[in-house]
Short mmCIF file of N, CA and C in Angstrom, two decimals:
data_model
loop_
_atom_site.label_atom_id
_atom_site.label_comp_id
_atom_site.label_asym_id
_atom_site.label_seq_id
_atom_site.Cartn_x
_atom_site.Cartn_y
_atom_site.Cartn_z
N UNK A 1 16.88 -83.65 210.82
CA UNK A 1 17.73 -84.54 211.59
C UNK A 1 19.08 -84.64 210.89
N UNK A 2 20.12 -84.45 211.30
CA UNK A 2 21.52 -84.41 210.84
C UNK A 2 22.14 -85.96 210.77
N UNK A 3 23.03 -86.02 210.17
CA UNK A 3 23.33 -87.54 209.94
C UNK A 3 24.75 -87.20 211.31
N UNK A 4 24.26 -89.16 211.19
CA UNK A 4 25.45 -89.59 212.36
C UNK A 4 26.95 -88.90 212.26
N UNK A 5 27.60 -88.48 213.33
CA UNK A 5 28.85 -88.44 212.75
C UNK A 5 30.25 -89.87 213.06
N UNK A 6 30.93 -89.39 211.68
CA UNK A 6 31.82 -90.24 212.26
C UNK A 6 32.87 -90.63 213.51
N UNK A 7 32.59 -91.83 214.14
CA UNK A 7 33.57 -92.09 215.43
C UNK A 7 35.57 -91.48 214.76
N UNK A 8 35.64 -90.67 215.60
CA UNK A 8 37.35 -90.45 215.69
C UNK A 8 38.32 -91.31 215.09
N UNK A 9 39.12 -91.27 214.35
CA UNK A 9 39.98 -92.43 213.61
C UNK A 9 41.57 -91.81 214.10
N UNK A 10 42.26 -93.17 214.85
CA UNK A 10 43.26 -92.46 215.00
C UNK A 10 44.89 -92.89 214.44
N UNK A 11 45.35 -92.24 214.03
CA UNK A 11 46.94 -93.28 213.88
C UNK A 11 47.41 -94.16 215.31
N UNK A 12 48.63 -94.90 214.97
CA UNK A 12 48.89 -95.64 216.02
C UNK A 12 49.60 -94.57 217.37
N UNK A 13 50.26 -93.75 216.26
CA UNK A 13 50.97 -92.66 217.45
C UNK A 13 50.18 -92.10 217.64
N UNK A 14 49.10 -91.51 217.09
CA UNK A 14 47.98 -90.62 217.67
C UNK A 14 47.09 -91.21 218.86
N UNK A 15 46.74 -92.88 218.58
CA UNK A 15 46.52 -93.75 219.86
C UNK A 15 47.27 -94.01 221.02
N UNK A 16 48.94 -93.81 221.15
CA UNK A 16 49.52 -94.14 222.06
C UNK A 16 49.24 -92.48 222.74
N UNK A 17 49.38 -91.35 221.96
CA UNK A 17 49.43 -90.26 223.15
C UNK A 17 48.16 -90.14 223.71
N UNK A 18 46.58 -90.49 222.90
CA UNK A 18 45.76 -90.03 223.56
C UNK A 18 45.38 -91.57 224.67
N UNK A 19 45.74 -92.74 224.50
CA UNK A 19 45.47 -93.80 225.59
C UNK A 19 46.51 -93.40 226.88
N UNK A 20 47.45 -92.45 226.54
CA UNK A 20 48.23 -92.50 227.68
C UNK A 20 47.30 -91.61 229.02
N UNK A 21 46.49 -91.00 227.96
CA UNK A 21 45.77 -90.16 229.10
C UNK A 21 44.29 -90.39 229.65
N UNK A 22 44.16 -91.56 229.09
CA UNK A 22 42.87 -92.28 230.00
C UNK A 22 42.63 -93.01 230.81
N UNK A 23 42.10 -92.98 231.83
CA UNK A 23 41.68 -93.75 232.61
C UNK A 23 41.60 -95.58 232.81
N UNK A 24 40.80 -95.48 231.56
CA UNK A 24 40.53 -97.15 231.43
C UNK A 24 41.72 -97.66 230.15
N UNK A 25 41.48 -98.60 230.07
CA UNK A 25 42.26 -99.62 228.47
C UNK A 25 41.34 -99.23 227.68
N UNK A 26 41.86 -99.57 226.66
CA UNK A 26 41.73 -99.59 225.07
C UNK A 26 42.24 -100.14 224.10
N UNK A 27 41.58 -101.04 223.07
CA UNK A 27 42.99 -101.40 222.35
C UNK A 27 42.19 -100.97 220.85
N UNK A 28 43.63 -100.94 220.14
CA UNK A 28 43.22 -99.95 219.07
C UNK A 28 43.25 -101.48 217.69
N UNK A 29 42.46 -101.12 217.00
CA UNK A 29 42.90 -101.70 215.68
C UNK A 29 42.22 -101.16 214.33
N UNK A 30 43.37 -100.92 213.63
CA UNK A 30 43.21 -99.77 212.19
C UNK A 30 42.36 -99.04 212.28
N UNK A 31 42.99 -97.90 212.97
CA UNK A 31 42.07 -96.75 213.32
C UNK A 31 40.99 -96.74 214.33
N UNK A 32 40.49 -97.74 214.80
CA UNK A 32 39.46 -97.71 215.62
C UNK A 32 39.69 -98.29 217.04
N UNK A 33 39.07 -97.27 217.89
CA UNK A 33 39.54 -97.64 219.45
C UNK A 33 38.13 -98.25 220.07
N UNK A 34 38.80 -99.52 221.22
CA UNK A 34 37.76 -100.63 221.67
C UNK A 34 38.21 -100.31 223.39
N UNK A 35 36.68 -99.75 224.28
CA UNK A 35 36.99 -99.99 225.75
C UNK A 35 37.16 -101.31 225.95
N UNK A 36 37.90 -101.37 226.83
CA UNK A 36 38.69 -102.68 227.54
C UNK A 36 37.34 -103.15 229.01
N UNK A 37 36.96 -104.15 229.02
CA UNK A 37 35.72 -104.11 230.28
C UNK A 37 36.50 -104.78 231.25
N UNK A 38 35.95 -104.91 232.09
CA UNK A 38 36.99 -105.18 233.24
C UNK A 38 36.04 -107.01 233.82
N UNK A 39 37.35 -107.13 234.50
CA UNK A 39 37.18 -109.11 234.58
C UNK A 39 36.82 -109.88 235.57
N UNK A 40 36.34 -110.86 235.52
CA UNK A 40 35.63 -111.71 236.52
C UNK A 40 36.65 -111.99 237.36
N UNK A 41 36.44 -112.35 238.50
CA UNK A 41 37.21 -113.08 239.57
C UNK A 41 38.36 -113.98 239.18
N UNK A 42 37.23 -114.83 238.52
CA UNK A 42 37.98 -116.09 237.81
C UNK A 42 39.38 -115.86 236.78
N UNK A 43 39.18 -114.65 236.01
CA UNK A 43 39.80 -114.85 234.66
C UNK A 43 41.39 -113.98 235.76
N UNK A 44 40.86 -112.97 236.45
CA UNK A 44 42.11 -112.48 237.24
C UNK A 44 42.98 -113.23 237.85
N UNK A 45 41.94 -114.49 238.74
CA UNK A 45 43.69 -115.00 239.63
C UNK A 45 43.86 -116.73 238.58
N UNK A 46 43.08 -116.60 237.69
CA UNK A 46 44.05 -117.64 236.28
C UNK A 46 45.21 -116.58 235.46
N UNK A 47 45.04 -115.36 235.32
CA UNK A 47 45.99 -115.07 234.88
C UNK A 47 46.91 -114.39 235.94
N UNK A 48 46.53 -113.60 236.65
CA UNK A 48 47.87 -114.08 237.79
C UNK A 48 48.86 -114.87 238.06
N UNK A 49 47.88 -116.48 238.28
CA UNK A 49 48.36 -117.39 238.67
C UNK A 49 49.31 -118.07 237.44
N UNK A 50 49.33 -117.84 236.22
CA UNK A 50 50.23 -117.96 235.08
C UNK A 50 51.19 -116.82 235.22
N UNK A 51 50.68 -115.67 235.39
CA UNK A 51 51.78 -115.11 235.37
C UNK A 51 53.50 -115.18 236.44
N UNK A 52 52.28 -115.65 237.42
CA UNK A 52 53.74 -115.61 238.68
C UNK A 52 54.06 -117.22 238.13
N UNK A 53 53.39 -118.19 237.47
CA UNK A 53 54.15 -118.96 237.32
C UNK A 53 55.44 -119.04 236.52
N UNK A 54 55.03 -118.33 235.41
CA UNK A 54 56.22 -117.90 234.25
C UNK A 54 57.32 -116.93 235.07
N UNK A 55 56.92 -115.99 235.73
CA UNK A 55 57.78 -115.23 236.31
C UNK A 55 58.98 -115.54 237.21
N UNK A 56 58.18 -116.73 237.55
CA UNK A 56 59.26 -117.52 238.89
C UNK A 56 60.32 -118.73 237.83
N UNK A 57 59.60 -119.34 237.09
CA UNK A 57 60.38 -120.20 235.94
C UNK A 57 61.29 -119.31 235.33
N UNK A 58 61.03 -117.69 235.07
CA UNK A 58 62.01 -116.78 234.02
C UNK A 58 62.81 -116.60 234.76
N UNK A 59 62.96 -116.59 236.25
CA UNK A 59 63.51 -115.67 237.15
C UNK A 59 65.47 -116.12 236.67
N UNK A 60 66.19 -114.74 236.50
CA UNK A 60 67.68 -115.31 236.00
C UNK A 60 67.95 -115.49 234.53
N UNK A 61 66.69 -115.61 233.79
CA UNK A 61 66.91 -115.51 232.53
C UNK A 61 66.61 -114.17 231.72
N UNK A 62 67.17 -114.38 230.46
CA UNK A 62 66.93 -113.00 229.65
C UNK A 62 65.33 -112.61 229.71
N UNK A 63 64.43 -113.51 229.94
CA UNK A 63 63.17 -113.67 228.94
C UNK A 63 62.56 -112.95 230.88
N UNK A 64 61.02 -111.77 230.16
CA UNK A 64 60.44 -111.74 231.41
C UNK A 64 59.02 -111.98 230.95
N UNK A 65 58.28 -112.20 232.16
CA UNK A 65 56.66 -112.13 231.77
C UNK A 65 55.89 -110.67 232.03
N UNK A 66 54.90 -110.35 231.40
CA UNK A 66 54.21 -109.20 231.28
C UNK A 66 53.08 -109.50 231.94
N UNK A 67 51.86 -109.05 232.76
CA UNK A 67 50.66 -108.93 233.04
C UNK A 67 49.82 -107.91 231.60
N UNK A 68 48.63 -107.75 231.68
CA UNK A 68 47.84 -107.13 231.20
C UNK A 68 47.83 -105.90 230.95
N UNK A 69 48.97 -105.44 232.16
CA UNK A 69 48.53 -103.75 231.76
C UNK A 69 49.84 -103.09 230.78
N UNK A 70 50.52 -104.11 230.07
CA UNK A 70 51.34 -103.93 229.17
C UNK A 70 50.75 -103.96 227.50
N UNK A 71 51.55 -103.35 226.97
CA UNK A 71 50.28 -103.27 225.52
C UNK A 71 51.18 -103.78 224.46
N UNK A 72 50.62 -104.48 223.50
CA UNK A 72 51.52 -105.22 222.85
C UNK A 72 50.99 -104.35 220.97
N UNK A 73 52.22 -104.32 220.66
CA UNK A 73 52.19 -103.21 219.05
C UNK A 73 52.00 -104.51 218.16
N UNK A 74 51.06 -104.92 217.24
CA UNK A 74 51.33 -105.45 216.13
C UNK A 74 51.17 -104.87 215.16
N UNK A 75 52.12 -104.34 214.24
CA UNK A 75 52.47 -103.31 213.68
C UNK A 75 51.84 -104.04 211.92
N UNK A 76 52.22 -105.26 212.05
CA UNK A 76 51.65 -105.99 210.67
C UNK A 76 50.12 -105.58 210.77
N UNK A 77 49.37 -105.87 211.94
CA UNK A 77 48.00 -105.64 211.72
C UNK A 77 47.75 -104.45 212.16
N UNK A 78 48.37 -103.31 212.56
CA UNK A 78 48.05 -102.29 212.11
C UNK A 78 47.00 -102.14 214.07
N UNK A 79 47.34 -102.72 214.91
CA UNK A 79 47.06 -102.89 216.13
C UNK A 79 47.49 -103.16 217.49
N UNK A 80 47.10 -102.19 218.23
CA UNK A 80 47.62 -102.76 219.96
C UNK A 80 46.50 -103.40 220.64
N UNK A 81 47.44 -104.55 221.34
CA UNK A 81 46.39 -105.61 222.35
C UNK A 81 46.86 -104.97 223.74
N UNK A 82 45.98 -105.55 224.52
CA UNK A 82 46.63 -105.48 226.21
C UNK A 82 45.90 -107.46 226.47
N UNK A 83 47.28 -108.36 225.96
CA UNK A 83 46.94 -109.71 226.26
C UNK A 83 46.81 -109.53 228.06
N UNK A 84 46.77 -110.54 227.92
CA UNK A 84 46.38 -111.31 229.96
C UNK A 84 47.68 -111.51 230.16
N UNK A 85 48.52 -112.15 229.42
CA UNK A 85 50.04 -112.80 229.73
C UNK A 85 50.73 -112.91 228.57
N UNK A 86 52.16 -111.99 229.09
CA UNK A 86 52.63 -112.26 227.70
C UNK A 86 54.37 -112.38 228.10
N UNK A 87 55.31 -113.36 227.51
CA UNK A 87 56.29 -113.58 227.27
C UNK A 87 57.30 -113.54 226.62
N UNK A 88 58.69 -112.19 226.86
CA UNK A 88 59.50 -111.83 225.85
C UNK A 88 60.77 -111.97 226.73
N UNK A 89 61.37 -112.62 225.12
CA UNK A 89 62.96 -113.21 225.77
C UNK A 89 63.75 -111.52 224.71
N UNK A 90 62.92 -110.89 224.08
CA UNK A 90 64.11 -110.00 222.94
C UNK A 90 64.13 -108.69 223.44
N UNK A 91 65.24 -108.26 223.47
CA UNK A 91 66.50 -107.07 224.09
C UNK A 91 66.04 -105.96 223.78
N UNK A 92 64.97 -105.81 222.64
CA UNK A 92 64.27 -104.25 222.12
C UNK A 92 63.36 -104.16 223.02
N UNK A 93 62.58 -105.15 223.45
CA UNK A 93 61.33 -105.46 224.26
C UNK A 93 61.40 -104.71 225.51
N UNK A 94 63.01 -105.31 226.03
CA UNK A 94 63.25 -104.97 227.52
C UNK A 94 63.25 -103.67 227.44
N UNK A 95 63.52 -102.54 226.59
CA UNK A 95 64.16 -101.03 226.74
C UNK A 95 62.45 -100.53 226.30
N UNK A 96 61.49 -101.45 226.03
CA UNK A 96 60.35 -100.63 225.27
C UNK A 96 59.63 -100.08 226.64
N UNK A 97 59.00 -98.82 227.17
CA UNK A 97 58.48 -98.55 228.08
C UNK A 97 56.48 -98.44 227.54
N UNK A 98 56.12 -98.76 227.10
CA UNK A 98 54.86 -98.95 226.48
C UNK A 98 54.12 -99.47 226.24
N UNK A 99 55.10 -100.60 224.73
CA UNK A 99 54.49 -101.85 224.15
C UNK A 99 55.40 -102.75 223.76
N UNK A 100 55.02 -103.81 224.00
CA UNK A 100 56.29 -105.00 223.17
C UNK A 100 55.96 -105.29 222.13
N UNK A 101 56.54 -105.40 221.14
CA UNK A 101 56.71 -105.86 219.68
C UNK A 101 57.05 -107.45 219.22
N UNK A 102 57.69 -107.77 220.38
CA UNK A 102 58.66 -109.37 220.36
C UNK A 102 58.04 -110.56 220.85
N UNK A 103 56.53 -110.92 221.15
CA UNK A 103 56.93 -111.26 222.52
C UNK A 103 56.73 -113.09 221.58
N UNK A 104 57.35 -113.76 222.87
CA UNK A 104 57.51 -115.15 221.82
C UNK A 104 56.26 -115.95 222.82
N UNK A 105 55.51 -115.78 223.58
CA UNK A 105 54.49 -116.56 224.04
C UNK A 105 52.97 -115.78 224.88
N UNK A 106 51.75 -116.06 224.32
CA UNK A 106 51.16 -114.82 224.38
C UNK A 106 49.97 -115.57 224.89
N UNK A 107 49.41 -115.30 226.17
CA UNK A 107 48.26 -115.80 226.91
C UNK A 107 46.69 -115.10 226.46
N UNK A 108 46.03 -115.65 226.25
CA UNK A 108 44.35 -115.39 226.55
C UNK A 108 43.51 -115.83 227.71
N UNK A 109 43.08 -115.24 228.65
CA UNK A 109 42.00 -116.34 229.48
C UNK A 109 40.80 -115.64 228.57
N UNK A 110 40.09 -116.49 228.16
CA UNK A 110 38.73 -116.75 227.62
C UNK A 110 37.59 -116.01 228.51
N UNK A 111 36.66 -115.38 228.52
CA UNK A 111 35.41 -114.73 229.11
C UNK A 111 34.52 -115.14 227.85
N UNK A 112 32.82 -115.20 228.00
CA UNK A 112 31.82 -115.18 227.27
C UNK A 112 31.97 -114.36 225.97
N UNK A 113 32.50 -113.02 226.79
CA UNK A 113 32.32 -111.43 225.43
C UNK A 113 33.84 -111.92 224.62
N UNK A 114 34.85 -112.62 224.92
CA UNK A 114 36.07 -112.20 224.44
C UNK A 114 36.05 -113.82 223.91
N UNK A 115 35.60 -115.13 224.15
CA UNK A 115 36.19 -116.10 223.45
C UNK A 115 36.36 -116.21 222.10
N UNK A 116 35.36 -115.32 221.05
CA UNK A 116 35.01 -116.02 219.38
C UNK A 116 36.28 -114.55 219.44
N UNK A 117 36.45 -113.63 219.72
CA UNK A 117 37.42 -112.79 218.97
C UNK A 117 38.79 -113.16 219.64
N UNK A 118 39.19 -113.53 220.64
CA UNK A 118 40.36 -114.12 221.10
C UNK A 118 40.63 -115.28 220.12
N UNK A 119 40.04 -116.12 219.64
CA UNK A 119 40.33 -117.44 218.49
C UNK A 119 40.46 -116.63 217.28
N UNK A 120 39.96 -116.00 217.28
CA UNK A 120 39.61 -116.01 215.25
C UNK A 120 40.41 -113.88 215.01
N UNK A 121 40.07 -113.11 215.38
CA UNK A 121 40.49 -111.84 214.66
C UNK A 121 41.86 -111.69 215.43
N UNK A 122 41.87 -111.83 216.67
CA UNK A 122 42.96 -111.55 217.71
C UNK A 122 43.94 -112.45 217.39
N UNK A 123 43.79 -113.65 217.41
CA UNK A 123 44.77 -114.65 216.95
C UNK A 123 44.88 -114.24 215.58
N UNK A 124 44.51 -114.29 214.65
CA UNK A 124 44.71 -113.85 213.17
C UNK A 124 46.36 -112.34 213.37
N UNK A 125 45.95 -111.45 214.27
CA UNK A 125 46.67 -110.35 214.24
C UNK A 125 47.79 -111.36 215.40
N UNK A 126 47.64 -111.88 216.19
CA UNK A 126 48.77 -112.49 216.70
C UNK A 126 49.72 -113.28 215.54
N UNK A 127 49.40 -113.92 214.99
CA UNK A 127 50.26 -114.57 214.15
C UNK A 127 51.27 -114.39 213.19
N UNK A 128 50.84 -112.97 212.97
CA UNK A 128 51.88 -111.87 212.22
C UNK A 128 53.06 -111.47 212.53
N UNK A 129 53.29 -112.00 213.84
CA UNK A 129 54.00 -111.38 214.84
C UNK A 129 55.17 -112.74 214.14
N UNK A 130 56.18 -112.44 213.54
CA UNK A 130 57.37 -112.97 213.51
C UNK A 130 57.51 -113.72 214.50
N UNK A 131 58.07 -113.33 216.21
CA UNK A 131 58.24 -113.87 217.63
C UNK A 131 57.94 -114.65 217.90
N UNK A 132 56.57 -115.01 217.58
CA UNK A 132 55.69 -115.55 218.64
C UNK A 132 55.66 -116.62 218.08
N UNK A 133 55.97 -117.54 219.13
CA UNK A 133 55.74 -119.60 218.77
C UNK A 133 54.82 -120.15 219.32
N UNK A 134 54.30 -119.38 220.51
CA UNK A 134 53.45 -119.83 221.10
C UNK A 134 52.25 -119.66 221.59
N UNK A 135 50.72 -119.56 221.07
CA UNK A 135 49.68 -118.33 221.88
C UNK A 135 48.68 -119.76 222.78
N UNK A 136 48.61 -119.49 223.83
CA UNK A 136 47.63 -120.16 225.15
C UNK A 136 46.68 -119.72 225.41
N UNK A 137 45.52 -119.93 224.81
CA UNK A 137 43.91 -120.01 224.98
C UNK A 137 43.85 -120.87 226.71
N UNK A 138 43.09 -119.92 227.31
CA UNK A 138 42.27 -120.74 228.57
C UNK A 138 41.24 -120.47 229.34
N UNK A 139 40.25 -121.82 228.88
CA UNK A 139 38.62 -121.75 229.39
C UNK A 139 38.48 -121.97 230.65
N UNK A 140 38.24 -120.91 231.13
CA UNK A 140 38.09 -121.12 232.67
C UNK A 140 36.71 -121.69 233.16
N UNK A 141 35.97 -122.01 232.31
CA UNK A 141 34.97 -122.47 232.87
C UNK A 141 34.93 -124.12 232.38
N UNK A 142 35.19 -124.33 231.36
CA UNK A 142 35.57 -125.79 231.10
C UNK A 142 37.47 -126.33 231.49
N UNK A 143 37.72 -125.61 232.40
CA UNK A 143 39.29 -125.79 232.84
C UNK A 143 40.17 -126.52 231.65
N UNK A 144 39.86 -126.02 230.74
CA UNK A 144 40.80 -126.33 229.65
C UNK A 144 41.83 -125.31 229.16
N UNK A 145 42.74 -126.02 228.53
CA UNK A 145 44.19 -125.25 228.39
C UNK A 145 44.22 -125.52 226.99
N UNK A 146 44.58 -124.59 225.86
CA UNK A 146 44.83 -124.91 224.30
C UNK A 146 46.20 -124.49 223.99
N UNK A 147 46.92 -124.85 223.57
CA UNK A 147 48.28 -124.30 222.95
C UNK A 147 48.29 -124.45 221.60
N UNK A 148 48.59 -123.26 220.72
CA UNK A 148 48.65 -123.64 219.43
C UNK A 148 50.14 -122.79 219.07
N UNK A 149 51.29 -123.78 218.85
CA UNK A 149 52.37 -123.88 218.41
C UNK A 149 52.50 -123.33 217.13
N UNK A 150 53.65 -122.36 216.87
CA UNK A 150 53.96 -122.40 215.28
C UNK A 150 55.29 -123.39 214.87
N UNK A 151 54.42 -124.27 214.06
CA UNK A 151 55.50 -125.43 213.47
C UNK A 151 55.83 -125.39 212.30
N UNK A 152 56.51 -126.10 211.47
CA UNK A 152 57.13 -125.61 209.90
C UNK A 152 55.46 -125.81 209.43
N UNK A 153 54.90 -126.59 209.35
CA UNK A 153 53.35 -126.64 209.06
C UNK A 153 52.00 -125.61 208.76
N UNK A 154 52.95 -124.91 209.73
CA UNK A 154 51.56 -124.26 210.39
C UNK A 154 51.60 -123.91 211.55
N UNK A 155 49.95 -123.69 211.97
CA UNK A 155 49.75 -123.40 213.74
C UNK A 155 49.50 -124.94 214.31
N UNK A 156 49.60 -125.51 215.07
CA UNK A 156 49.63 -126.68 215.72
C UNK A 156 48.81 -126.52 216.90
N UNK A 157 47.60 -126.94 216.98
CA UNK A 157 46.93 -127.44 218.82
C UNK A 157 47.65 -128.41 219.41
N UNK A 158 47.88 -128.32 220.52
CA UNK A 158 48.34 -129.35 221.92
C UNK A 158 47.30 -129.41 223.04
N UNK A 159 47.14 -130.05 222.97
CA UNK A 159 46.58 -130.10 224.67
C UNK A 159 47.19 -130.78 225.71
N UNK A 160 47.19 -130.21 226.71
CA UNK A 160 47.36 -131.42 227.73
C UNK A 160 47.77 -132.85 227.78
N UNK A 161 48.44 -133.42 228.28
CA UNK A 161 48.55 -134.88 228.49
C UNK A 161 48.26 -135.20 230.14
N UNK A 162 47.38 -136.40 230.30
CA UNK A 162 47.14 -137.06 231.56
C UNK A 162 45.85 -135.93 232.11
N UNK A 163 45.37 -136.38 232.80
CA UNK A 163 44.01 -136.22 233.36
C UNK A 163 43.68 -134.78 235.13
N UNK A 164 43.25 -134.44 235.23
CA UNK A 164 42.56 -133.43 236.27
C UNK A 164 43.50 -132.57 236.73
N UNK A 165 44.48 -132.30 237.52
CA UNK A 165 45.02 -131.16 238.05
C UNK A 165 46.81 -131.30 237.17
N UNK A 166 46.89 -132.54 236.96
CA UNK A 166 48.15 -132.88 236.74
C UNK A 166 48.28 -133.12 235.24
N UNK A 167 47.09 -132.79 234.35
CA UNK A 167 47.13 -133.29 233.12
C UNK A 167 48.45 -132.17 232.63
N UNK A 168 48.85 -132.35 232.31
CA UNK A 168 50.58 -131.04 231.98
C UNK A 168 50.68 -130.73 230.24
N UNK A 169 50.89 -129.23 229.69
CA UNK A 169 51.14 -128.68 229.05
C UNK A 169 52.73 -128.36 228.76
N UNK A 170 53.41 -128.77 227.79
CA UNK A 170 54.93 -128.71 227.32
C UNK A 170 54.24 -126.76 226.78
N UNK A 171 54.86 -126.07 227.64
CA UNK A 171 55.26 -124.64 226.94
C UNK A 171 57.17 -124.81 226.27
N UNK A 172 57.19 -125.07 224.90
CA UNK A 172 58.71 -125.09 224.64
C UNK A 172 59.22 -123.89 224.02
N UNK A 173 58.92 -122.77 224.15
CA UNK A 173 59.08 -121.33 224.07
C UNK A 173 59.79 -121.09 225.45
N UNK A 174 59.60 -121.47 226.01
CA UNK A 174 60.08 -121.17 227.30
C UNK A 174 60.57 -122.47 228.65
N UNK A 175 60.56 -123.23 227.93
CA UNK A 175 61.10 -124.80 228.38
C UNK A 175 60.21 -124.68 229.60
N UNK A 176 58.71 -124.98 229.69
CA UNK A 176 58.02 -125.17 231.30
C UNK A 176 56.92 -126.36 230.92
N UNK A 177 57.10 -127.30 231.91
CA UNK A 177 55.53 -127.69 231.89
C UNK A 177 54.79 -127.27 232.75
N UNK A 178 53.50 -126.76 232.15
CA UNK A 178 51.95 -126.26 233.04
C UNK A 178 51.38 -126.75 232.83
N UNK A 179 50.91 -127.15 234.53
CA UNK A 179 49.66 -128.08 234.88
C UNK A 179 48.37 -127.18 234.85
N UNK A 180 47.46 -128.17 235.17
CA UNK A 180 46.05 -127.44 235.13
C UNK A 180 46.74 -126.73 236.39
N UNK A 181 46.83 -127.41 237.57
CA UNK A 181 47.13 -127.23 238.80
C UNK A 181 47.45 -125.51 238.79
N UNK A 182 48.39 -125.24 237.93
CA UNK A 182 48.98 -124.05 238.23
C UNK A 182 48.18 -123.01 237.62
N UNK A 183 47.67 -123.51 236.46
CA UNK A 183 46.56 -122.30 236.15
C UNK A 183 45.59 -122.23 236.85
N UNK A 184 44.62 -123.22 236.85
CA UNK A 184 43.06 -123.12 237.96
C UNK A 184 43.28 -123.58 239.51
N UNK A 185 44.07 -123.70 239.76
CA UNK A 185 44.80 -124.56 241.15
C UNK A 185 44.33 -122.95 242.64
N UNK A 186 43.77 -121.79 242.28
CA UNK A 186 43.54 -120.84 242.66
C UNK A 186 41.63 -120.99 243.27
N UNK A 187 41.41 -121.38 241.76
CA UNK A 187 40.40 -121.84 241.95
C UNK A 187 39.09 -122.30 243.04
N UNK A 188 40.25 -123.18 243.14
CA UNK A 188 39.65 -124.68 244.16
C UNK A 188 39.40 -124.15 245.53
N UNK A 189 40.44 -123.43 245.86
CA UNK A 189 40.18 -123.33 247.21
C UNK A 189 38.99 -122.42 248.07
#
């Protein structure tokens, strides 16, 4: 019996030419490539529904919003994401046809398989990111919204203020308040 062989190890440029030619997602981190699974009902029109919200709030300004199928370089950790939603106001970003490097506000919707690595390894490699002030965790099944701010401190949680559709989220990366309304407000109907 021959021993296992080793899975493929690739550089980051060696990952961008061979993901350009596949089919599905992938996101890479130090050397090792992860299929991307594809998403519940739910987690699609919550991040939709953030995205056209940011999109319509950016509309006229420098800053645009990204969907999912944009791939984000964190070059400190040595990794590309494909977040749910992501937000860049910087001028290298706009000319990047690939991946953004900049982005200053960076969405998660939460699933079963993705919540403990969206908090803890993913956020860990988010934080590296110079840009970013702002990353938004959201449980779609407990309709909760998390914001964790970078303050002189540290990372900072926020939640919500006031109660059920209207309880409202200060995004100040991008001067918006979001209601539940606008994230799960898809939901309901």
């Amino acid at each position: 019996m021959g021993l296992p062989q080793p899975a493929p190890r690739f550089d980051r440029a060696e990952y961008f030419g061979w993901e350009e030619q596949q089919a599905d997602k992938h996101e890479f981190i130090a050397g090792e490539v992860f299929a991307m699974v594809g998403a519940r009902q739910e987690h699609v029109l919550v991040a939709g529904a953030l995205f056209a919200r940011f999109r319509e709030h950016l509309r006229g300004t420098r800053c645009r919003a990204y969907t999912s199928d944009m791939k984000l370089e964190v070059e400190a950790a040595d990794a590309v994401f494909y977040p749910d939603v992501m937000v860049s106001c910087d001028e290298d970003d706009r000319q990047r046809a690939m991946a953004l490097r900049a982005p200053l506000l960076i969405v998660e919707v939460l699933s079963d398989s993705t919540a403990a690595f969206d908090r803890g390894a993913k956020f860990a490699a988010y934080r590296r990111l110079a840009s970013l002030q702002e990353y938004l965790l959201v449980d779609v099944e407990a309709r909760r919204l998390e914001l964790f701010r970078r303050e002189p401190v540290g990372w900072v949680l926020h939640e919500p203020e006031g109660e059920g559709d209207a309880a409202t989220l200060r995004l100040a990366g991008i001067g918006l308040d979001l209601t539940a309304l606008d994230a799960f407000g898809d939901l309901q109907a």
